[in-house]
mmCIF file of C-alpha atoms and ligand atoms in Angstrom:
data_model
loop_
_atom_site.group_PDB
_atom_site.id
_atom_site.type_symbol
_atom_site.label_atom_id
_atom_site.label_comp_id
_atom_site.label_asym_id
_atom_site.label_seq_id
_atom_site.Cartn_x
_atom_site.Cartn_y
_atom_site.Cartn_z
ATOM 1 C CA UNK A 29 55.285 99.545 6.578
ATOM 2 C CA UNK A 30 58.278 97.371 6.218
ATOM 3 C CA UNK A 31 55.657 93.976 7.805
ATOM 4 C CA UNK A 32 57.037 90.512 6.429
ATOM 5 C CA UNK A 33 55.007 87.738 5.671
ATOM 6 C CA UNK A 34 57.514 85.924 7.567
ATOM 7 C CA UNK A 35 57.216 87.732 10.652
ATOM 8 C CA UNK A 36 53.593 87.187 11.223
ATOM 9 C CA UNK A 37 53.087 84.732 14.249
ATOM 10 C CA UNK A 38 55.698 86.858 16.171
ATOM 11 C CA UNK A 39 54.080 90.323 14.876
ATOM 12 C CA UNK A 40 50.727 88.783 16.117
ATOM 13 C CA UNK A 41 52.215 88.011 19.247
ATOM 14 C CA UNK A 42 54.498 90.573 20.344
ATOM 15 C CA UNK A 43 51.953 93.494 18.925
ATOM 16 C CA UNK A 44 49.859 92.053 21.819
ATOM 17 C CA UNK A 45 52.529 92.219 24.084
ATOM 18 C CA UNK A 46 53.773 95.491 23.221
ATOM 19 C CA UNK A 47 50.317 96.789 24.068
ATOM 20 C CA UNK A 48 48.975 94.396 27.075
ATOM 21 C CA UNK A 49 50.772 94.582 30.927
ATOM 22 C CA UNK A 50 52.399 91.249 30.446
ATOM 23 C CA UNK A 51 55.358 93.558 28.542
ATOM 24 C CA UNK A 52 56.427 94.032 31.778
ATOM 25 C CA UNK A 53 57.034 89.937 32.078
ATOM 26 C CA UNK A 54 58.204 89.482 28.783
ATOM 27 C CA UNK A 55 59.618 92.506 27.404
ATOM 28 C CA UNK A 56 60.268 93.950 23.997
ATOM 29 C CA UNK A 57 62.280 93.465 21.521
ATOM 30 C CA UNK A 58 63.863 96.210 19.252
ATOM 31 C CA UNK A 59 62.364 96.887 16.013
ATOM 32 C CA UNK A 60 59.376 95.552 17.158
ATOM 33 C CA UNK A 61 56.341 98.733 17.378
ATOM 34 C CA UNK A 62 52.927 100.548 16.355
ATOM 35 C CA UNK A 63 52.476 102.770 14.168
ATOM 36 C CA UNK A 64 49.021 104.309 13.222
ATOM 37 C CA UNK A 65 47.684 101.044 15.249
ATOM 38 C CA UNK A 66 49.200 98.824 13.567
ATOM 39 C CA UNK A 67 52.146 96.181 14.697
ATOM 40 C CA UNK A 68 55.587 96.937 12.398
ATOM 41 C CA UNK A 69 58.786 95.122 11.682
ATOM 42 C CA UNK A 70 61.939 96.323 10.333
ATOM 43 C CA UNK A 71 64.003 93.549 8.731
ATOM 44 C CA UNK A 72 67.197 93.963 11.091
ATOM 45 C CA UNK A 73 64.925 92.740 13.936
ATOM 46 C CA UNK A 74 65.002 88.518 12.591
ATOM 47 C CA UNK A 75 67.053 87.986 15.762
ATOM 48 C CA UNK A 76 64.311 89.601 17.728
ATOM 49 C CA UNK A 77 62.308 86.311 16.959
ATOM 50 C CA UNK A 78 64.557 83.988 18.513
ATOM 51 C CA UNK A 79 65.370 85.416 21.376
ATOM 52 C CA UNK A 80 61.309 85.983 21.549
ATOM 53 C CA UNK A 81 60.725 82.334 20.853
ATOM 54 C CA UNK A 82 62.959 81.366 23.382
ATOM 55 C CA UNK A 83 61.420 83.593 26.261
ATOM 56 C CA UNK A 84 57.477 83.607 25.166
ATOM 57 C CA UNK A 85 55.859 80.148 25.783
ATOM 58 C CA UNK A 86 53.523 78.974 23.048
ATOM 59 C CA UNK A 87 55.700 81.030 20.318
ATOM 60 C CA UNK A 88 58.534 79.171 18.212
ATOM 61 C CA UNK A 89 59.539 75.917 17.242
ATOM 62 C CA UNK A 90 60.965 74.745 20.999
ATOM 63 C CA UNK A 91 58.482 75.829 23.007
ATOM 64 C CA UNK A 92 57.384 73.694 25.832
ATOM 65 C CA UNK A 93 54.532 71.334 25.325
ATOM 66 C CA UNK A 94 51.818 72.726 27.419
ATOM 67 C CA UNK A 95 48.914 71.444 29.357
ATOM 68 C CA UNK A 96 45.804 71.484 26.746
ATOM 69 C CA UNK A 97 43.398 70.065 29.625
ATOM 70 C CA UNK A 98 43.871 73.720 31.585
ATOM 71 C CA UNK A 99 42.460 75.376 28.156
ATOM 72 C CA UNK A 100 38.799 76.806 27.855
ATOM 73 C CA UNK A 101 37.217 77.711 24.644
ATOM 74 C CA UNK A 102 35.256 81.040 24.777
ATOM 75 C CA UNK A 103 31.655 80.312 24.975
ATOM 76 C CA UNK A 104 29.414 81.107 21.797
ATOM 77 C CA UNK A 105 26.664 84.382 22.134
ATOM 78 C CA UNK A 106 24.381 81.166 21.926
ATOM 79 C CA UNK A 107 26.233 78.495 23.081
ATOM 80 C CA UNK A 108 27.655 75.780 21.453
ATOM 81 C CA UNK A 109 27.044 71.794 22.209
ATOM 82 C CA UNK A 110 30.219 70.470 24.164
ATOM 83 C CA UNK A 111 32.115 68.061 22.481
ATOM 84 C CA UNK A 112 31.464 64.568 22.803
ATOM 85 C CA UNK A 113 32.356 62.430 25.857
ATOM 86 C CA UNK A 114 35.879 60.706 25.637
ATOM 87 C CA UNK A 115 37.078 63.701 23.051
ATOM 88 C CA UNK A 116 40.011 65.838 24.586
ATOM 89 C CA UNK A 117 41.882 68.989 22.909
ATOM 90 C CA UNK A 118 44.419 68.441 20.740
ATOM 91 C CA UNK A 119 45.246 71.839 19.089
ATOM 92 C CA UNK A 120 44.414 75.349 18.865
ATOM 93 C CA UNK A 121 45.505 77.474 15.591
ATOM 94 C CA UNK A 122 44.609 80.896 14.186
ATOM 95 C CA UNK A 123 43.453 80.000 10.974
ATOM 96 C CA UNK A 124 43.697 83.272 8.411
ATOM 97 C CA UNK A 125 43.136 83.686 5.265
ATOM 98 C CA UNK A 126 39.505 84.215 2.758
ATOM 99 C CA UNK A 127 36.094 82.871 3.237
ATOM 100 C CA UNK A 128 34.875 82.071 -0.599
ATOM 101 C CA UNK A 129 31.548 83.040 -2.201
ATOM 102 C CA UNK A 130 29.957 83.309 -5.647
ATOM 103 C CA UNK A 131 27.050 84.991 -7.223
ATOM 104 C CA UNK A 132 24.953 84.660 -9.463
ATOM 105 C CA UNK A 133 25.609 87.829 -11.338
ATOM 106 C CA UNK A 134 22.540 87.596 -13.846
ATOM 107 C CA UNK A 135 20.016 87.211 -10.730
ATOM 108 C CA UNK A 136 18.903 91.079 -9.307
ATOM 109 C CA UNK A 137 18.301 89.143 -6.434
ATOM 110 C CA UNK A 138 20.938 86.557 -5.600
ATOM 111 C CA UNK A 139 22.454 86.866 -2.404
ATOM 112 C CA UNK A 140 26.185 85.540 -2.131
ATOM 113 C CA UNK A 141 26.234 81.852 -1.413
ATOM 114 C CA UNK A 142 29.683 80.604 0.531
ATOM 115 C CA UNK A 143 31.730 78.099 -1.420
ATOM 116 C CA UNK A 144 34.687 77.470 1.375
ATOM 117 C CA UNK A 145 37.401 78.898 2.889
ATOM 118 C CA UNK A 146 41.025 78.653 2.381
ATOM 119 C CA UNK A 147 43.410 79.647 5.455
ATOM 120 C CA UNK A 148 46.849 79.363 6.852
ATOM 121 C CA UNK A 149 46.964 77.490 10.203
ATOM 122 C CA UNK A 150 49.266 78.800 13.046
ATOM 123 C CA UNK A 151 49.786 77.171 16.522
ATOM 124 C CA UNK A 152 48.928 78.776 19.040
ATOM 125 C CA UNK A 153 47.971 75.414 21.256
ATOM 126 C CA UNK A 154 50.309 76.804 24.197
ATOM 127 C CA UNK A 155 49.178 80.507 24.142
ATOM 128 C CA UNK A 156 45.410 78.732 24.543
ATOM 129 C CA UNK A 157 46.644 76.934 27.399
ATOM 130 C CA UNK A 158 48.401 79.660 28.934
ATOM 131 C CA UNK A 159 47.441 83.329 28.299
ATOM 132 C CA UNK A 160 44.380 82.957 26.733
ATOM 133 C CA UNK A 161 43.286 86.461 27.359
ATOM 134 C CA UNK A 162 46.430 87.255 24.944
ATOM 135 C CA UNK A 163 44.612 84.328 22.230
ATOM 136 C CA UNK A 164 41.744 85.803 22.361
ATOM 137 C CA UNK A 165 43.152 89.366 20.770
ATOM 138 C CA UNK A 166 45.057 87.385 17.300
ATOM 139 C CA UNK A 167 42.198 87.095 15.516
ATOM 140 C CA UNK A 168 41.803 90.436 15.407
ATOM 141 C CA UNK A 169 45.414 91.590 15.387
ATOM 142 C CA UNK A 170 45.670 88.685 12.257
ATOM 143 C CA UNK A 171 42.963 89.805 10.225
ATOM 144 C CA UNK A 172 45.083 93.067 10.036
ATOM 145 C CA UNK A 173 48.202 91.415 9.127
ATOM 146 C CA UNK A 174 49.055 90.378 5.476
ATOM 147 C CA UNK A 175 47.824 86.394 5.038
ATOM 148 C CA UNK A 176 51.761 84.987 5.301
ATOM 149 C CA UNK A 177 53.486 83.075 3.181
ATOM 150 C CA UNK A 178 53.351 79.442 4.907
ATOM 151 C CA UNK A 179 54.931 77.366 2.122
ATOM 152 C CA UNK A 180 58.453 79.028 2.486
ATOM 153 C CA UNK A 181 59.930 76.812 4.651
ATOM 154 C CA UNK A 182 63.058 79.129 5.770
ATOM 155 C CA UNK A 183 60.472 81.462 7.337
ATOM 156 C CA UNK A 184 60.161 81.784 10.993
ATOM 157 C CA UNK A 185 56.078 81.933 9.891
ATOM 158 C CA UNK A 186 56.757 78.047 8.981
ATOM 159 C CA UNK A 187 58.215 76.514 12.199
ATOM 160 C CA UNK A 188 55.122 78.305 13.774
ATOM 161 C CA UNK A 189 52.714 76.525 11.244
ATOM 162 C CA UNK A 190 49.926 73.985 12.035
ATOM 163 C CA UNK A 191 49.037 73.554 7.975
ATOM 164 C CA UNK A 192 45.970 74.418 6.216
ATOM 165 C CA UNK A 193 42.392 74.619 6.145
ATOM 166 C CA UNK A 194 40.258 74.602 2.964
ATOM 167 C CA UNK A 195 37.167 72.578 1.431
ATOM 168 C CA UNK A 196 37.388 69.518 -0.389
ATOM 169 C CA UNK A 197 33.469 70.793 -1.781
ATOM 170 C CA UNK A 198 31.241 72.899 -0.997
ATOM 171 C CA UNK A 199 30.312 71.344 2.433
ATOM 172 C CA UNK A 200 33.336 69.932 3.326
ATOM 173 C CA UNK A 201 36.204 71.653 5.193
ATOM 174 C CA UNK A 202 38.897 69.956 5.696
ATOM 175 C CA UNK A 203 41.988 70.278 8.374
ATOM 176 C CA UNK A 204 45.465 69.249 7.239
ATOM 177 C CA UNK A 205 47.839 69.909 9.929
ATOM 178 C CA UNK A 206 50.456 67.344 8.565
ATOM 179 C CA UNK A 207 53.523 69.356 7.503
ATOM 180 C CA UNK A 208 57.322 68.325 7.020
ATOM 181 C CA UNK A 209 58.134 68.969 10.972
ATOM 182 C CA UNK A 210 54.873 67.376 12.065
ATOM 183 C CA UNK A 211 52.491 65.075 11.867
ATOM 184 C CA UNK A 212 49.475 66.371 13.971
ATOM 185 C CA UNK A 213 46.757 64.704 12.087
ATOM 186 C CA UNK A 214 43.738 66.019 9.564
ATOM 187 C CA UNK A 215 40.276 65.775 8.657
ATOM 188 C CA UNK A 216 36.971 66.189 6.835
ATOM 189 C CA UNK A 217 34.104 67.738 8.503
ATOM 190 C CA UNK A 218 30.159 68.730 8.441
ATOM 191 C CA UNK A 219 28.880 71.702 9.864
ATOM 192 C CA UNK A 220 26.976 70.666 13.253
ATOM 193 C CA UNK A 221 25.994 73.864 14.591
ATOM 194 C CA UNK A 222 26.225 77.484 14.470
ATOM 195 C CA UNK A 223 26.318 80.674 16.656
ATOM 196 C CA UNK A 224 26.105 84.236 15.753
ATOM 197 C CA UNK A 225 29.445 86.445 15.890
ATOM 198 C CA UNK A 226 29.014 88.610 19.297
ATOM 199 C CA UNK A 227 27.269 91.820 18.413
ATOM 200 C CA UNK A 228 30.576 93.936 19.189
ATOM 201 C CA UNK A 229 32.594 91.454 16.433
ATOM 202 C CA UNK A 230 34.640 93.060 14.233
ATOM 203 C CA UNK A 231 33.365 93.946 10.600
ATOM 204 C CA UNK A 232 36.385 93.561 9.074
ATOM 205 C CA UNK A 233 39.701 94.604 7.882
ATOM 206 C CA UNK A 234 40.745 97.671 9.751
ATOM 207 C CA UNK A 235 37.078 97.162 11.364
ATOM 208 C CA UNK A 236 35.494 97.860 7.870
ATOM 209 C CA UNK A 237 33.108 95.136 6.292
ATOM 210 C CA UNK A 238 29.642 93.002 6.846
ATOM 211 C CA UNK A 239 31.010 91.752 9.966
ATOM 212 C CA UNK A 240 32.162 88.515 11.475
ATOM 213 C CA UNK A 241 31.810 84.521 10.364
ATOM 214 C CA UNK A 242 29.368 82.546 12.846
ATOM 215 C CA UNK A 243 31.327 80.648 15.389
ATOM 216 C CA UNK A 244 30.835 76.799 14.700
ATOM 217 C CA UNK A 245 30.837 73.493 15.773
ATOM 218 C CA UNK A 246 31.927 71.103 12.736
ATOM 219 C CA UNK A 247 31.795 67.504 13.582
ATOM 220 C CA UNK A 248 33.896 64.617 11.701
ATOM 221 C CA UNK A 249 32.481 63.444 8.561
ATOM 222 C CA UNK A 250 33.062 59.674 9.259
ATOM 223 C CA UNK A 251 34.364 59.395 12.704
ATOM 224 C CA UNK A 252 36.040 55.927 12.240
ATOM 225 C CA UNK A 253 38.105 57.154 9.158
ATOM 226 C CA UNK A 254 40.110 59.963 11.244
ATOM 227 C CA UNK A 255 41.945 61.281 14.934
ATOM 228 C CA UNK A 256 40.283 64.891 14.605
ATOM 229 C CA UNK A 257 36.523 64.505 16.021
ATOM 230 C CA UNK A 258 35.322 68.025 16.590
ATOM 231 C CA UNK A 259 36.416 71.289 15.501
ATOM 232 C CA UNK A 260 35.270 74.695 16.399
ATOM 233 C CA UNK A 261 35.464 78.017 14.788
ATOM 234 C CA UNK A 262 35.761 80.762 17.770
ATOM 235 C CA UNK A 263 35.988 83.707 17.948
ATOM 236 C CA UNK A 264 36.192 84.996 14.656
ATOM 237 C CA UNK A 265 37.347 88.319 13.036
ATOM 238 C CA UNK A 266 35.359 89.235 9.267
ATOM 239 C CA UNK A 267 35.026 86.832 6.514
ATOM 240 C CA UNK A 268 31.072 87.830 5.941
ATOM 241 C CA UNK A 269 29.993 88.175 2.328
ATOM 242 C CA UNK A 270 27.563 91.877 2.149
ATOM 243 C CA UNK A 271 23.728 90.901 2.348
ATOM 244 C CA UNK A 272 23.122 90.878 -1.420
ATOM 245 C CA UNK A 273 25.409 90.181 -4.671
ATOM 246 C CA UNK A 274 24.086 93.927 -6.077
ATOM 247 C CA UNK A 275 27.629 95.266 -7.279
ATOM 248 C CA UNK A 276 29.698 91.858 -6.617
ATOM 249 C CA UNK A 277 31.275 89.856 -9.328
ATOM 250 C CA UNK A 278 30.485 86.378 -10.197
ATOM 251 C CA UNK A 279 33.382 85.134 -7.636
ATOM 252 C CA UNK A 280 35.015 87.011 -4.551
ATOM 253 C CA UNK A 281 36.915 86.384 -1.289
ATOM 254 C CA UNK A 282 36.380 88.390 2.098
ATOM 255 C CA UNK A 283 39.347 87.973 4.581
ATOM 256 C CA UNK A 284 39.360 86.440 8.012
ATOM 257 C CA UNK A 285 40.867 85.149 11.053
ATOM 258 C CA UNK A 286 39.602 82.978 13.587
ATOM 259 C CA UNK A 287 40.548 80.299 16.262
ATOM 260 C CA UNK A 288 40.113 76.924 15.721
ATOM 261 C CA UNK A 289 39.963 74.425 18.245
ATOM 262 C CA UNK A 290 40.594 70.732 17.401
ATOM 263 C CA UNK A 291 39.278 67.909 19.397
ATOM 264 C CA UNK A 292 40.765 64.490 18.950
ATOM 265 C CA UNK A 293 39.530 61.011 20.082
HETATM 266 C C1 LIG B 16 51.686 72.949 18.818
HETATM 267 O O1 LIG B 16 50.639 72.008 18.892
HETATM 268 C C2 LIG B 16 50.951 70.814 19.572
HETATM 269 C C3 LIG B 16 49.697 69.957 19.558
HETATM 270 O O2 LIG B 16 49.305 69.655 18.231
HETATM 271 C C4 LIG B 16 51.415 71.096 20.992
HETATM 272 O O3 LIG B 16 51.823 69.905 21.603
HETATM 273 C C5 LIG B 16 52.563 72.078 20.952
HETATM 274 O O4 LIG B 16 52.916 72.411 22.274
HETATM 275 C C6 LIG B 16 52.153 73.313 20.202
HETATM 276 N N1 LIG B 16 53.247 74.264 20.150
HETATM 277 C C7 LIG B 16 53.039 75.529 20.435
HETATM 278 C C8 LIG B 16 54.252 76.382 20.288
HETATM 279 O O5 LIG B 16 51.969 75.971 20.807
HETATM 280 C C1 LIG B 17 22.685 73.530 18.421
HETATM 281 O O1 LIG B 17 22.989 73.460 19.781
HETATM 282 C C2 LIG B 17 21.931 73.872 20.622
HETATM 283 C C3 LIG B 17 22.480 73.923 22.032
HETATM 284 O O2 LIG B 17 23.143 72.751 22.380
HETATM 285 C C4 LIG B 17 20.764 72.925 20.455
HETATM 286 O O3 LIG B 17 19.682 73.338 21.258
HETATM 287 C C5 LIG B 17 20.344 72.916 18.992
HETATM 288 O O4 LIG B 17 19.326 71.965 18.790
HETATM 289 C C6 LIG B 17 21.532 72.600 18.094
HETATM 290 N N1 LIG B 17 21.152 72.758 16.697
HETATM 291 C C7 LIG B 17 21.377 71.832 15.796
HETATM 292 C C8 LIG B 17 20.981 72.170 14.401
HETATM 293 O O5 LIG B 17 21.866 70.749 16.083
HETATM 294 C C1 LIG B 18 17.553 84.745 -7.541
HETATM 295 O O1 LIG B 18 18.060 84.739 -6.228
HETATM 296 C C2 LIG B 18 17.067 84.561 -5.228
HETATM 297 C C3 LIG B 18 17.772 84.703 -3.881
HETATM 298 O O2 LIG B 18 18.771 83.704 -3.740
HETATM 299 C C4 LIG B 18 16.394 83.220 -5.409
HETATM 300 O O3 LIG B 18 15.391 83.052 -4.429
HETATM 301 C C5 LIG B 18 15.799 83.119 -6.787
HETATM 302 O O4 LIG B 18 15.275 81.820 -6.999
HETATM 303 C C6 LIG B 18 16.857 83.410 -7.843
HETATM 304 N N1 LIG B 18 16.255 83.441 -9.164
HETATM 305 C C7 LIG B 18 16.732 82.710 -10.179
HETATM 306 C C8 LIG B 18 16.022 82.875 -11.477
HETATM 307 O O5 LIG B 18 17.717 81.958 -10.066
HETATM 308 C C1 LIG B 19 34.151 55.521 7.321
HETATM 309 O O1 LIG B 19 35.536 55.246 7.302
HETATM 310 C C2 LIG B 19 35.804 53.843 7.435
HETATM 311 C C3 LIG B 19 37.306 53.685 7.593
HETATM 312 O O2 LIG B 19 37.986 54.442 6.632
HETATM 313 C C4 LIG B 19 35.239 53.100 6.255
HETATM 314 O O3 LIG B 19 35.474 51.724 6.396
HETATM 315 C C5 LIG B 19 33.733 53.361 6.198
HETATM 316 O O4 LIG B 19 33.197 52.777 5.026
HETATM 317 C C6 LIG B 19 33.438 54.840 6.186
HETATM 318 N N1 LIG B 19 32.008 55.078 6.305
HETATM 319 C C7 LIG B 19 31.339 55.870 5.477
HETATM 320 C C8 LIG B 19 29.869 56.008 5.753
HETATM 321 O O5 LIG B 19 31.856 56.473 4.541
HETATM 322 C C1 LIG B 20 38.740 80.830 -3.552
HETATM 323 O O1 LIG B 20 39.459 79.720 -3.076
HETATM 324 C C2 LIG B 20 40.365 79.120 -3.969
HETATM 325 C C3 LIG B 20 41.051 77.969 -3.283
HETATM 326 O O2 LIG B 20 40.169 76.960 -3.044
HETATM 327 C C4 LIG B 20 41.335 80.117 -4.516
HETATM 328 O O3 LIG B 20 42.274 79.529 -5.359
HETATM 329 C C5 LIG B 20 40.577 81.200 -5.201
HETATM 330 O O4 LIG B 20 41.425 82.127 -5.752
HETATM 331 C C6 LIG B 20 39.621 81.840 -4.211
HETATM 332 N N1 LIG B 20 38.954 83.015 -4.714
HETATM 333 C C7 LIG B 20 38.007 83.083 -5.665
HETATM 334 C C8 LIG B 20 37.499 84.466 -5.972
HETATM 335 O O5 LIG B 20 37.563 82.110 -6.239
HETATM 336 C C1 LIG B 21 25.598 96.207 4.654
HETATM 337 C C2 LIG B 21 27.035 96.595 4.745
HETATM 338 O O1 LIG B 21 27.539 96.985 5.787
HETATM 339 N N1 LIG B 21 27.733 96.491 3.626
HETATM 340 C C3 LIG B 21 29.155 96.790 3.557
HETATM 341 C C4 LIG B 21 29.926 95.541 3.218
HETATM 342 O O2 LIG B 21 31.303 95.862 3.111
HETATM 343 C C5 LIG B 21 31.586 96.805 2.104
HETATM 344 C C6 LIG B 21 33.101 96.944 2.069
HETATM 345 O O3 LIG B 21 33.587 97.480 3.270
HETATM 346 C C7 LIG B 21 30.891 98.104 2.366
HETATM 347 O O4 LIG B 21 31.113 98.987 1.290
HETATM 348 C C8 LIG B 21 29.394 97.867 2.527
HETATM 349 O O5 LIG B 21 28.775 99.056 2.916
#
């Protein structure tokens, strides 16, 4: 298992392409495979994700800006509230990385009470607009892939980058997707409402776990104050804490993946 951090926007999108019809389209690239149902990357295949970002729209830095008015957001298991009137879509990322929780070890009965998340954001804004049968797969395909290293910016990972996702306190996430290549906006959020996962959701890592994050709607905090209205979590892939803290230490992370979708004024 030879997987780089830096390789995994292009691992999450050319495992789907290795294994979906549109290989036909788009081909493959050498050094690029499965193995035990699992995407893999040898080192001497870099070059593999240039040529890739050049011929796959929505993956590397010079893709095409695409058409975010043709993209539709799954629909919740109980639907979410559209966004508000005037709001239009102004990114889509796979966020992945750990939800948060605590417990209170000294408490037979605690149950494990979320404290945040803290994920890498990757654009996939054209992929949404495009192929979204192919978006709809990452999550899954992420959650299996090592969280990458986003800060190095000489990794192809980087130029794929949207920025980061984590809570300023307990009930605040916050979206920065302002890095040194772009400036695509950020902001702090409330939690406005919630579905359940599907019932078929993944339970976790290598589909072992307590299943799958609800799928949100987060709203701004103070609308006037920032671009980014509405967010929403989508079809997510683990991240849920087990049912009671019996056996967990006082402070633990679970891993996930998920699309966001970010609406903007
Ligand atoms: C990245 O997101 C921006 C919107 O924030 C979009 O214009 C651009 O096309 C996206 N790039 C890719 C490769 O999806
Ligand atoms: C969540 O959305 C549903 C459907 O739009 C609505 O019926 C429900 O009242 C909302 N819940 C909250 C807490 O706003
Ligand atoms: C222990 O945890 C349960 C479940 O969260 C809670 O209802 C109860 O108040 C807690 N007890 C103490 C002493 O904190
Ligand atoms: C919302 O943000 C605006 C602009 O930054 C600020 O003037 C206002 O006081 C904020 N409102 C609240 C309730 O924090
Ligand atoms: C939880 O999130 C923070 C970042 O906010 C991280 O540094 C920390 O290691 C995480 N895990 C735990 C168990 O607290
Ligand atoms: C209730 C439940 O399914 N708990 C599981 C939570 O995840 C851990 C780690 O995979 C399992 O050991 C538990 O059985």
């Amino acid at each position: 298992m030879l997987l780089t951090q830096t390789s995994f926007l292009l691992a999450l999108t050319t495992s789907v392409v290795a294994a979906a019809p549109i290989e036909k389209r788009w081909g493959f690239w050498g050094g690029w495979g499965h193995g035990n149902g699992r995407p893999w990357w040898t080192p001497s295949a870099e070059s593999s994700y240039l040529e890739f970002g050049k011929r796959f729209p929505g993956a590397g830095a010079n893709a095409p800006s695409c058409d975010l008015s043709q993209a539709a957001m799954p629909i919740a298991p109980t639907p979410l509230p559209a966004p508000g009137a005037g709001l239009s879509l102004s990114h889509v990322a796979i966020g992945r990385g750990t939800q948060n929780y605590t417990c209170d070890t000294k408490n037979a009965t605690a149950v494990p009470v979320p404290v945040g998340a803290v994920a890498a954001l990757f654009n996939v804004s054209c992929i949404a607009a495009e192929t979204p049968e192919l978006l709809s797969k990452l999550p899954n395909i992420a959650l299996n892939l090592p969280v990458p290293s986003s800060d190095d910016q000489n990794s192809p990972a980087y130029q794929d980058m949207s920025g980061h996702h984590y809570f300023l306190d307990a009930t605040t996430p916050f979206f920065n997707l302002d890095t040194s290549l772009h400036q695509y906006g950020s902001g702090m959020f409330k939690k406005s409402n919630v579905s359940a996962a599907p019932t078929d959701a993944v339970l976790g890592v290598n589909n072992q776990g307590n299943g799958s994050v609800q799928w949100l709607k987060l709203d701004a905090k103070n609308s006037t104050g920032q671009v980014f209205q509405t967010v929403y979590r989508l079809n997510t892939a683990g991240g849920n804490a087990p049912k009671s803290c019996t056996g967990m230490p006082a402070a633990f992370e679970v891993q996930y993946s998920s699309e966001y979708w970010i609406w903007s004024e």
